[in-house]
mmCIF file of C-alpha atoms in Angstrom:
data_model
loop_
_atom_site.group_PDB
_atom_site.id
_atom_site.type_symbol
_atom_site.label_atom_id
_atom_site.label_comp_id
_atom_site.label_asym_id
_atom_site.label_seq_id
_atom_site.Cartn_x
_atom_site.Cartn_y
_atom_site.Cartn_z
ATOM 1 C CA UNK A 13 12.672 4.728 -12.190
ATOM 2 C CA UNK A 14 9.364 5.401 -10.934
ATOM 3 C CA UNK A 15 8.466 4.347 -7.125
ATOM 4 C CA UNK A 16 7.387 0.982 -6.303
ATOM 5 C CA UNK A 17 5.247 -0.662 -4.056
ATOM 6 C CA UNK A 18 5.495 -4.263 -3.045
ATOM 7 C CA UNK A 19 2.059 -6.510 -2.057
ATOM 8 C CA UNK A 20 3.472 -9.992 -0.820
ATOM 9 C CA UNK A 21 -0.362 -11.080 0.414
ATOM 10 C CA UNK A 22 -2.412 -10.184 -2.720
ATOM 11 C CA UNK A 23 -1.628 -13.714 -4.447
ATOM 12 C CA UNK A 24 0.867 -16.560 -3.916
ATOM 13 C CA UNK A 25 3.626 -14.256 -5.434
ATOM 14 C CA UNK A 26 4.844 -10.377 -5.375
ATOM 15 C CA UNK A 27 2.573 -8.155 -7.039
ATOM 16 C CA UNK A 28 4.762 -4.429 -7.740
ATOM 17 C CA UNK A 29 3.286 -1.884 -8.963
ATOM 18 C CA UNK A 30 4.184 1.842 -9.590
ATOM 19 C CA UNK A 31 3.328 4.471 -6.713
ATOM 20 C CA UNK A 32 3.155 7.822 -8.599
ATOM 21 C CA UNK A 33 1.326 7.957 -12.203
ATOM 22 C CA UNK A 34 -2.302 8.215 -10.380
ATOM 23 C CA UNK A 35 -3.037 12.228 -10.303
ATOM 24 C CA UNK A 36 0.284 12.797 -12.227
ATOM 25 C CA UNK A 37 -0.639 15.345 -14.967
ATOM 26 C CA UNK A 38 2.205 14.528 -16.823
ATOM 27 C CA UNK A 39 1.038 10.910 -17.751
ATOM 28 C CA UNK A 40 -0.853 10.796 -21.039
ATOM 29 C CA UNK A 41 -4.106 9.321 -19.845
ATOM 30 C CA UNK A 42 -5.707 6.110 -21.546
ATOM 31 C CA UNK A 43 -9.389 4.702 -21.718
ATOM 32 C CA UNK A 44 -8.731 4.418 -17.338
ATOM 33 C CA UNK A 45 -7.977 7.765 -17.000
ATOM 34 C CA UNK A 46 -5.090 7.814 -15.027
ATOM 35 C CA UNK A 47 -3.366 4.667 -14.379
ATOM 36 C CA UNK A 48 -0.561 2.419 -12.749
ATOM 37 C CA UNK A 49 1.553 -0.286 -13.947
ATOM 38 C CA UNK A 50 1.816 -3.558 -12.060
ATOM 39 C CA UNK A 51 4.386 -6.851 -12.490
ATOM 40 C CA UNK A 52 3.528 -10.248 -10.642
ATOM 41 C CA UNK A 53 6.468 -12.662 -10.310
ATOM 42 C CA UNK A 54 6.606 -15.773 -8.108
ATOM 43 C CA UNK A 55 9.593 -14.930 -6.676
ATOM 44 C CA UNK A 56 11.590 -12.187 -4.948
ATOM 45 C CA UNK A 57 13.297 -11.370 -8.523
ATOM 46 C CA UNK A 58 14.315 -7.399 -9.420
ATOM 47 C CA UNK A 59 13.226 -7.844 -13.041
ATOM 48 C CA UNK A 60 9.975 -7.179 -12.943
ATOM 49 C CA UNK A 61 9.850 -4.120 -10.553
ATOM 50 C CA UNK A 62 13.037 -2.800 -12.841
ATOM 51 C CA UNK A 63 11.343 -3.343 -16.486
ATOM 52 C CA UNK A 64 7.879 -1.492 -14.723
ATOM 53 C CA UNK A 65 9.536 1.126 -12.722
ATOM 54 C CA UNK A 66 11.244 2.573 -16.263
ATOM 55 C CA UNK A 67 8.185 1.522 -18.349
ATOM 56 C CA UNK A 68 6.237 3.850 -15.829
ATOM 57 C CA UNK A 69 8.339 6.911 -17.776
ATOM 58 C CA UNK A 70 7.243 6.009 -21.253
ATOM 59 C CA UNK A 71 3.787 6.205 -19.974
ATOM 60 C CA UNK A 72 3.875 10.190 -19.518
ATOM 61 C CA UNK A 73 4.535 10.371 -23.212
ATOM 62 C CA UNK A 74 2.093 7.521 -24.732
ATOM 63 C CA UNK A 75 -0.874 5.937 -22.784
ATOM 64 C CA UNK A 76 -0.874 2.309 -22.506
ATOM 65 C CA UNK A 77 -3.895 0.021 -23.315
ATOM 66 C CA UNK A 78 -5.142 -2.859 -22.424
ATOM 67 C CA UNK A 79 -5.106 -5.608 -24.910
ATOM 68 C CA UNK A 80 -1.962 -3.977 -26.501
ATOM 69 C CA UNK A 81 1.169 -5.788 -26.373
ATOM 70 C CA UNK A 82 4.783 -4.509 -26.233
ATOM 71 C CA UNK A 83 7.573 -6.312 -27.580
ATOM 72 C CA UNK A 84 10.483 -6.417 -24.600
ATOM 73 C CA UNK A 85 12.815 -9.364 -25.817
ATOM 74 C CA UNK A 86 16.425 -7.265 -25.381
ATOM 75 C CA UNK A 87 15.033 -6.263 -21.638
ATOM 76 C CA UNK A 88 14.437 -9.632 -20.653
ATOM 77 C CA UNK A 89 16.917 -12.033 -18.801
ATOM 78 C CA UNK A 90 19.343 -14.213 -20.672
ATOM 79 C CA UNK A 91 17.248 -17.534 -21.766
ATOM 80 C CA UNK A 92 13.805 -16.061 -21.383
ATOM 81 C CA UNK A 93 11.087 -17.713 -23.180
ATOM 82 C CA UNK A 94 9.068 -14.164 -22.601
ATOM 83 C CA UNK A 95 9.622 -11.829 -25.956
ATOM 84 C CA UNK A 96 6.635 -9.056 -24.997
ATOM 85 C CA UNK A 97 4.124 -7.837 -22.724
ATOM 86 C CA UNK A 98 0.552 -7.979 -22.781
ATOM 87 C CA UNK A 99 -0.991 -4.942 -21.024
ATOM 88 C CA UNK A 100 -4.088 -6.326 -18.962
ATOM 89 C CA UNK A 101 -7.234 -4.598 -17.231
ATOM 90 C CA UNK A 102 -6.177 -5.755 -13.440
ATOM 91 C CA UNK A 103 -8.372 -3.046 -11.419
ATOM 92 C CA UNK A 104 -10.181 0.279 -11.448
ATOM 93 C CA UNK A 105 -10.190 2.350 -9.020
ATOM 94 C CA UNK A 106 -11.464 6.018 -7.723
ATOM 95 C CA UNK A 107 -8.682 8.181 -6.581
ATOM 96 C CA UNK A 108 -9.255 11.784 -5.310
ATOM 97 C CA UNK A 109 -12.591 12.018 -7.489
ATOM 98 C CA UNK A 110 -10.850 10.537 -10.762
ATOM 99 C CA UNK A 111 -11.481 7.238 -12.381
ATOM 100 C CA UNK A 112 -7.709 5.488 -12.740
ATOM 101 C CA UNK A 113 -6.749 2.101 -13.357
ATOM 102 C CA UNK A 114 -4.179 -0.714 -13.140
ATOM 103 C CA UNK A 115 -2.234 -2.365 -16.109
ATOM 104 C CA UNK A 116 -0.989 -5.989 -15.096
ATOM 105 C CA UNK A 117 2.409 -5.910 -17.457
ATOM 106 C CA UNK A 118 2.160 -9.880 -18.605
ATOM 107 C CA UNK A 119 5.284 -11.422 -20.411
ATOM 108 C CA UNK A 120 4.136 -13.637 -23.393
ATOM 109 C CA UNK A 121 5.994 -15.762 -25.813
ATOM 110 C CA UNK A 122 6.393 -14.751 -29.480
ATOM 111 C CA UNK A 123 3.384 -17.208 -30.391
ATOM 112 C CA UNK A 124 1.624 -15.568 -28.003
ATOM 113 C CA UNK A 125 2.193 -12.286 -29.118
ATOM 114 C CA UNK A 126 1.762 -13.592 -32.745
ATOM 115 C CA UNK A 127 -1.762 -14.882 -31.402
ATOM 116 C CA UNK A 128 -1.982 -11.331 -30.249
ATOM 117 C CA UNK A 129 -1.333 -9.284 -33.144
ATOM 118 C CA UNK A 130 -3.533 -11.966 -35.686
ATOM 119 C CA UNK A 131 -6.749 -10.146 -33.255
ATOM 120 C CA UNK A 132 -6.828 -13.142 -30.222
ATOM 121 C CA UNK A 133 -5.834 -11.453 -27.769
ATOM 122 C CA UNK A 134 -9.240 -11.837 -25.580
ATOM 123 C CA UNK A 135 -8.332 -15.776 -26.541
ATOM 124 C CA UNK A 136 -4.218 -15.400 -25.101
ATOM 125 C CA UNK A 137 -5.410 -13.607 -21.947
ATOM 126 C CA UNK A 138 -8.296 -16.411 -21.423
ATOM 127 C CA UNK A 139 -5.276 -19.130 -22.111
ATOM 128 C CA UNK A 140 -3.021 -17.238 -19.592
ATOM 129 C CA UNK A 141 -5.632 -17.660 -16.642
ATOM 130 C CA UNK A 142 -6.915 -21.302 -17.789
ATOM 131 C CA UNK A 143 -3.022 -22.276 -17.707
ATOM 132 C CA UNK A 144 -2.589 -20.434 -14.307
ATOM 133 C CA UNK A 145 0.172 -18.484 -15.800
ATOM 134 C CA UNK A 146 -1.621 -15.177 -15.707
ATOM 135 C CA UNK A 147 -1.171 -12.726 -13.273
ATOM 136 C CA UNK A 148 2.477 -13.902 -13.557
ATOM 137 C CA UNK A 149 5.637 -13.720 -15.622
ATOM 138 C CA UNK A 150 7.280 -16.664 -15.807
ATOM 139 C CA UNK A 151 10.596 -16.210 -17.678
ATOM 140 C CA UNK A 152 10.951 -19.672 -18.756
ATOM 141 C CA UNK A 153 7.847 -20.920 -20.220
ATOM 142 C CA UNK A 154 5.792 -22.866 -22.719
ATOM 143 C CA UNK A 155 3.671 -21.016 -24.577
ATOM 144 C CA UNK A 156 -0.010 -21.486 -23.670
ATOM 145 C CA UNK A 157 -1.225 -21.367 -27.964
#
């Protein structure tokens, strides 16, 4: 898995995010340019730096966008309410002279996703951060549509 690095001030949770796909020419760049993937859980829980840190692979063979959404129901934890991510716009930034980015990996529910793939996903993402759910990926939730 790709490297990881942990920010425990950033928001009342862990933010992780992957430490080596900014100026990697392998990575298949996206509407950022380069990019990085980030996870926020409440807790100190391996999922989320596991499911990001592989997900970081796929990325140097097809670019990630925001607004898409990624079905991830067999990688989740027994009982999850959480069947897919939603890839979000978290941050741009410059890095060595190169526009790059940050994907917040969000878990949604299957009527989210649903909501998602019917075109409302502007609508999910606004319903994630009115609820307070969004940056975070709480396994065992009720869905927010």
């Amino acid at each position: 898995t790709a490297d990881i690095v942990y920010f425990h001030n950033h928001v009342d949770g862990i933010v992780s995010v992957t430490a080596e796909l900014i100026g990697n020419s392998d990575q298949v760049p996206n509407s950022m340019g380069n990019y990085e993937l980030a996870i926020c859980c409440r807790d100190d829980d391996d999922w989320g730096p596991n499911i990001v840190g592989q997900l970081a692979h796929y990325t140097l063979e097809t670019p990630l966008e925001p607004g898409q959404t990624m079905d991830i129901g067999p990688a989740t934890p027994d009982g999850s309410s959480i069947d897919a991510f939603l890839f979000c716009d978290y941050g741009r930034v410059r890095v060595r002279d190169q526009d790059a980015g940050i994907i917040m990996c969000v878990g949604i529910t299957s009527s989210e996703l649903a909501a998602c793939r019917s075109g409302d996903v502007e609508r999910v993402e606004s319903l994630l951060k009115s609820s307070c759910v969004f940056p975070f990926n709480d396994l065992q939730r009720k869905s927010v549509v």
